[in-house]
Short mmCIF file of C-alpha atoms in Angstrom, two decimals:
data_model
loop_
_atom_site.label_atom_id
_atom_site.label_comp_id
_atom_site.label_asym_id
_atom_site.label_seq_id
_atom_site.Cartn_x
_atom_site.Cartn_y
_atom_site.Cartn_z
CA MET A 76 -44.45 -1.81 -6.01
CA LYS A 77 -44.34 0.50 -2.99
CA LYS A 78 -42.10 -1.96 -1.08
CA LEU A 79 -39.79 -2.28 -4.06
CA LEU A 80 -39.50 1.46 -4.28
CA GLN A 81 -38.80 1.75 -0.58
CA SER A 82 -36.09 -0.95 -0.83
CA SER A 83 -34.41 0.82 -3.71
CA LEU A 84 -34.36 4.10 -1.77
CA VAL A 85 -32.83 2.34 1.22
CA VAL A 86 -30.11 0.75 -0.93
CA ALA A 87 -29.44 4.04 -2.65
CA ALA A 88 -29.14 5.78 0.67
CA MET A 89 -26.76 3.14 2.01
CA PHE A 90 -24.62 3.35 -1.13
CA GLY A 91 -24.51 7.11 -0.86
CA ALA A 92 -23.54 7.01 2.79
CA SER A 93 -20.85 4.41 2.05
CA PHE A 94 -19.43 6.48 -0.77
CA SER A 95 -19.42 9.55 1.42
CA VAL A 96 -17.54 7.76 4.16
CA HIS A 97 -15.01 6.37 1.68
CA ALA A 98 -14.45 9.82 0.17
CA GLN A 99 -13.98 11.37 3.62
CA ALA A 100 -11.52 8.58 4.55
CA THR A 101 -9.57 9.04 1.32
CA ALA A 102 -9.35 12.81 1.79
CA ALA A 103 -8.30 12.31 5.43
CA GLY A 104 -5.60 9.83 4.37
CA GLN A 105 -4.22 12.25 1.82
CA GLY A 106 -4.30 15.02 4.34
CA SER A 107 -2.49 12.82 6.79
CA VAL A 108 0.32 12.11 4.38
CA GLN A 109 0.61 15.80 3.49
CA SER A 110 0.98 16.66 7.16
CA LYS A 111 3.66 13.95 7.53
CA ILE A 112 5.83 15.27 4.67
CA ALA A 113 5.47 18.90 5.88
CA MET A 114 8.96 18.78 7.44
CA CYS A 115 10.42 17.28 4.30
CA ILE A 116 9.33 19.67 1.60
CA GLY A 117 11.22 22.64 3.10
CA CYS A 118 14.40 21.13 1.77
CA HIS A 119 13.44 18.25 -0.61
CA GLY A 120 10.67 20.10 -2.31
CA ILE A 121 12.77 22.96 -3.58
CA PRO A 122 14.83 22.26 -6.76
CA GLY A 123 18.48 23.16 -6.21
CA TYR A 124 18.12 23.78 -2.48
CA GLN A 125 21.46 23.68 -0.71
CA ALA A 126 22.24 22.50 2.76
CA THR A 127 25.23 23.98 4.68
CA PHE A 128 26.01 21.02 7.02
CA PRO A 129 28.48 19.46 7.18
CA GLU A 130 29.46 21.46 4.09
CA VAL A 131 27.53 23.20 1.30
CA HIS A 132 25.83 20.76 -0.99
CA LYS A 133 22.49 20.19 -2.73
CA VAL A 134 20.03 18.13 -0.71
CA PRO A 135 19.39 14.74 -2.28
CA MET A 136 16.58 14.11 -4.76
CA ILE A 137 14.24 11.61 -3.11
CA ALA A 138 11.22 11.61 -5.44
CA GLY A 139 11.36 8.28 -7.23
CA GLN A 140 13.73 6.75 -4.73
CA ASN A 141 13.07 3.22 -3.39
CA ALA A 142 10.62 3.34 -0.50
CA LYS A 143 12.57 0.63 1.34
CA TYR A 144 15.74 2.67 1.10
CA ILE A 145 14.02 5.87 2.39
CA ALA A 146 12.59 3.91 5.31
CA THR A 147 15.99 2.39 6.05
CA ALA A 148 17.64 5.81 5.98
CA LEU A 149 15.05 7.51 8.19
CA THR A 150 15.26 4.65 10.72
CA ALA A 151 19.05 5.01 10.74
CA TYR A 152 18.78 8.70 11.40
CA ALA A 153 16.32 8.11 14.23
CA LYS A 154 18.66 5.51 15.86
CA GLY A 155 21.78 7.60 15.35
CA ASP A 156 23.40 5.18 12.96
CA ARG A 157 23.37 8.13 10.54
CA LYS A 158 24.58 11.21 12.33
CA HIS A 159 22.96 14.41 11.24
CA PRO A 160 21.39 16.71 13.86
CA THR A 161 18.55 18.05 11.73
CA MET A 162 17.61 14.69 10.11
CA ARG A 163 17.83 12.91 13.46
CA GLY A 164 15.58 15.51 15.12
CA ILE A 165 12.97 14.96 12.36
CA ALA A 166 13.26 11.17 12.21
CA GLN A 167 12.87 10.75 15.95
CA THR A 168 9.39 12.35 15.79
CA LEU A 169 8.16 9.77 13.29
CA SER A 170 6.44 6.52 14.06
CA GLU A 171 7.05 3.33 12.03
CA GLN A 172 3.81 4.06 10.18
CA ASP A 173 4.84 7.64 9.51
CA ILE A 174 8.09 6.42 8.00
CA ALA A 175 6.25 3.85 5.88
CA ASP A 176 3.79 6.45 4.61
CA ILE A 177 6.46 9.03 3.83
CA SER A 178 8.63 6.48 2.05
CA ALA A 179 5.77 5.19 -0.08
CA TYR A 180 4.77 8.73 -0.93
CA TYR A 181 8.18 9.78 -2.27
CA GLU A 182 8.70 6.53 -4.14
CA LYS A 183 5.57 7.31 -6.22
CA GLN A 184 5.98 11.08 -6.36
CA ALA A 185 8.10 11.05 -9.53
CA VAL A 186 7.39 8.23 -11.95
CA VAL A 187 9.68 8.61 -14.94
CA PRO A 188 10.68 6.23 -17.82
CA ALA A 189 13.22 3.61 -16.83
CA VAL A 190 16.77 4.57 -17.70
CA PRO A 191 18.88 2.54 -20.15
CA GLU A 192 20.16 -0.77 -18.87
CA THR A 193 23.68 0.08 -19.95
CA PRO A 194 25.01 3.52 -18.89
CA ALA A 195 27.55 5.60 -20.77
CA ALA A 196 31.02 4.24 -20.37
CA PRO A 197 33.18 6.12 -17.78
CA SER A 198 36.74 7.16 -18.27
CA ALA A 199 39.36 4.50 -17.69
CA GLN A 200 40.20 6.03 -14.30
CA VAL A 201 36.58 6.04 -13.11
CA SER A 202 35.98 2.58 -14.51
CA ALA A 203 38.87 1.23 -12.43
CA LEU A 204 37.52 3.02 -9.35
CA LEU A 205 33.99 1.61 -9.79
CA THR A 206 35.40 -1.88 -10.29
CA LYS A 207 37.57 -1.54 -7.20
CA GLY A 208 34.59 -0.45 -5.15
CA ALA A 209 32.28 -3.02 -6.66
CA CYS A 210 29.60 -0.32 -6.94
CA ALA A 211 27.49 -2.02 -9.56
CA SER A 212 27.28 -5.23 -7.54
CA CYS A 213 24.86 -3.51 -5.16
CA HIS A 214 23.51 -0.49 -7.05
CA GLY A 215 23.00 -2.23 -10.39
CA ALA A 216 24.78 -2.00 -13.75
CA ASN A 217 23.03 1.26 -14.57
CA PHE A 218 23.12 2.40 -10.95
CA SER A 219 19.28 2.76 -10.95
CA LYS A 220 18.44 -0.92 -10.30
CA PRO A 221 19.96 -1.88 -6.89
CA ILE A 222 19.86 -5.57 -6.03
CA ASP A 223 17.76 -4.80 -2.99
CA GLY A 224 15.26 -2.01 -2.25
CA SER A 225 17.19 -1.05 0.83
CA TYR A 226 20.02 0.19 -1.37
CA PRO A 227 19.53 3.55 -3.11
CA LYS A 228 19.33 4.50 -6.75
CA ILE A 229 22.32 6.77 -7.28
CA ALA A 230 22.39 7.46 -11.01
CA GLY A 231 21.75 11.15 -11.69
CA GLN A 232 21.87 12.13 -8.01
CA HIS A 233 23.58 15.42 -7.20
CA ALA A 234 27.35 14.97 -7.34
CA ASP A 235 28.06 17.16 -4.31
CA TYR A 236 25.55 15.25 -2.19
CA LEU A 237 27.03 11.94 -3.26
CA LEU A 238 30.50 13.13 -2.31
CA VAL A 239 29.28 14.25 1.16
CA ALA A 240 27.49 10.99 1.68
CA LEU A 241 30.51 8.88 0.66
CA LYS A 242 32.88 10.89 2.86
CA SER A 243 30.47 10.36 5.81
CA TYR A 244 31.12 6.62 5.64
CA GLN A 245 34.81 7.39 6.13
CA THR A 246 34.19 9.52 9.21
CA GLU A 247 34.78 8.01 12.66
CA GLY A 248 34.51 9.43 16.16
CA ASN A 249 32.55 12.49 15.19
CA PRO A 250 29.37 12.96 17.28
CA VAL A 251 27.39 14.79 14.58
CA VAL A 252 28.82 13.52 11.25
CA GLY A 253 29.10 9.98 9.94
CA ARG A 254 27.24 6.87 8.88
CA SER A 255 27.49 3.42 10.38
CA ASN A 256 27.51 0.88 7.58
CA ALA A 257 30.26 -1.72 7.58
CA ILE A 258 29.91 -2.55 3.87
CA MET A 259 30.03 1.05 2.69
CA ALA A 260 32.73 2.00 5.13
CA GLY A 261 34.93 -0.88 3.89
CA GLN A 262 34.48 0.26 0.29
CA VAL A 263 34.95 4.04 0.55
CA LYS A 264 37.93 3.84 2.91
CA GLN A 265 39.91 2.60 -0.07
CA PHE A 266 39.61 5.90 -1.81
CA SER A 267 40.95 9.43 -1.51
CA HIS A 268 38.50 12.34 -1.51
CA ALA A 269 39.62 13.19 -5.02
CA GLU A 270 38.73 9.65 -6.20
CA LEU A 271 35.35 9.83 -4.48
CA LYS A 272 34.75 13.13 -6.26
CA ALA A 273 35.54 11.55 -9.60
CA ILE A 274 33.06 8.66 -8.85
CA SER A 275 30.40 11.09 -7.74
CA GLY A 276 30.76 13.22 -10.84
CA TYR A 277 30.38 10.27 -13.15
CA LEU A 278 27.30 8.89 -11.29
CA ALA A 279 25.69 12.36 -11.33
CA SER A 280 26.21 12.58 -15.11
CA LEU A 281 24.09 9.52 -15.80
CA PRO A 282 20.40 9.57 -16.63
CA GLY A 283 18.49 8.72 -13.49
CA GLU A 284 15.02 8.13 -12.13
CA LEU A 285 15.34 10.61 -9.23
CA ARG A 286 13.70 14.02 -9.21
CA THR A 287 12.95 17.00 -7.02
CA VAL A 288 9.23 17.79 -7.32
CA PRO A 289 8.55 21.43 -6.44
CA GLN A 290 6.23 21.82 -3.45
CA SER A 291 5.16 24.74 -1.33
CA LYS A 292 4.88 24.66 2.43
CA PHE A 293 1.94 27.03 2.12
CA ARG A 294 -1.11 25.03 1.14
#
């Protein structure tokens, strides 16, 4: 009986120690992610926050965005395929694991009901532009279900950000502005800025799965 009691105490102690270690590791992991997103929340954690470069526009909503896309974008900023001084400076400080952790965090940060499979019909003008650009072929019929996770959800995204992003694919020879993507460049170079604005306005009007989750830098 004494030996049985001693064995039970040992097992209980081992279980308690294991649970304590697990809890500490979990807390450390959460703290690690929080430290990694510290540079992100100053812009992406403030609803309606506006950037001023290369022109005034709302920063994109990234909560609920595909993790694979976020990782692809951060890697492109780090390599200079996406030209943006602030984003490049941040992305270059991140390891591959940092990028993976940040991307996974934001994908799960805002989980909202899936949007309707069929979006509201655009005007005849916008419909023709979307068909010409073959936008749904990559971003999905409702623009929230891209055919690959490396493509972004764009339904409901800020119109002014979408316009800035689309124009950046048209930009060439600028050392601080522009995005290198042959597919997107080929599509957007067909359009005037007014046409891109019309496309952006329609996409922004759709129900989307993207959000800005308020966060404070002071924790």
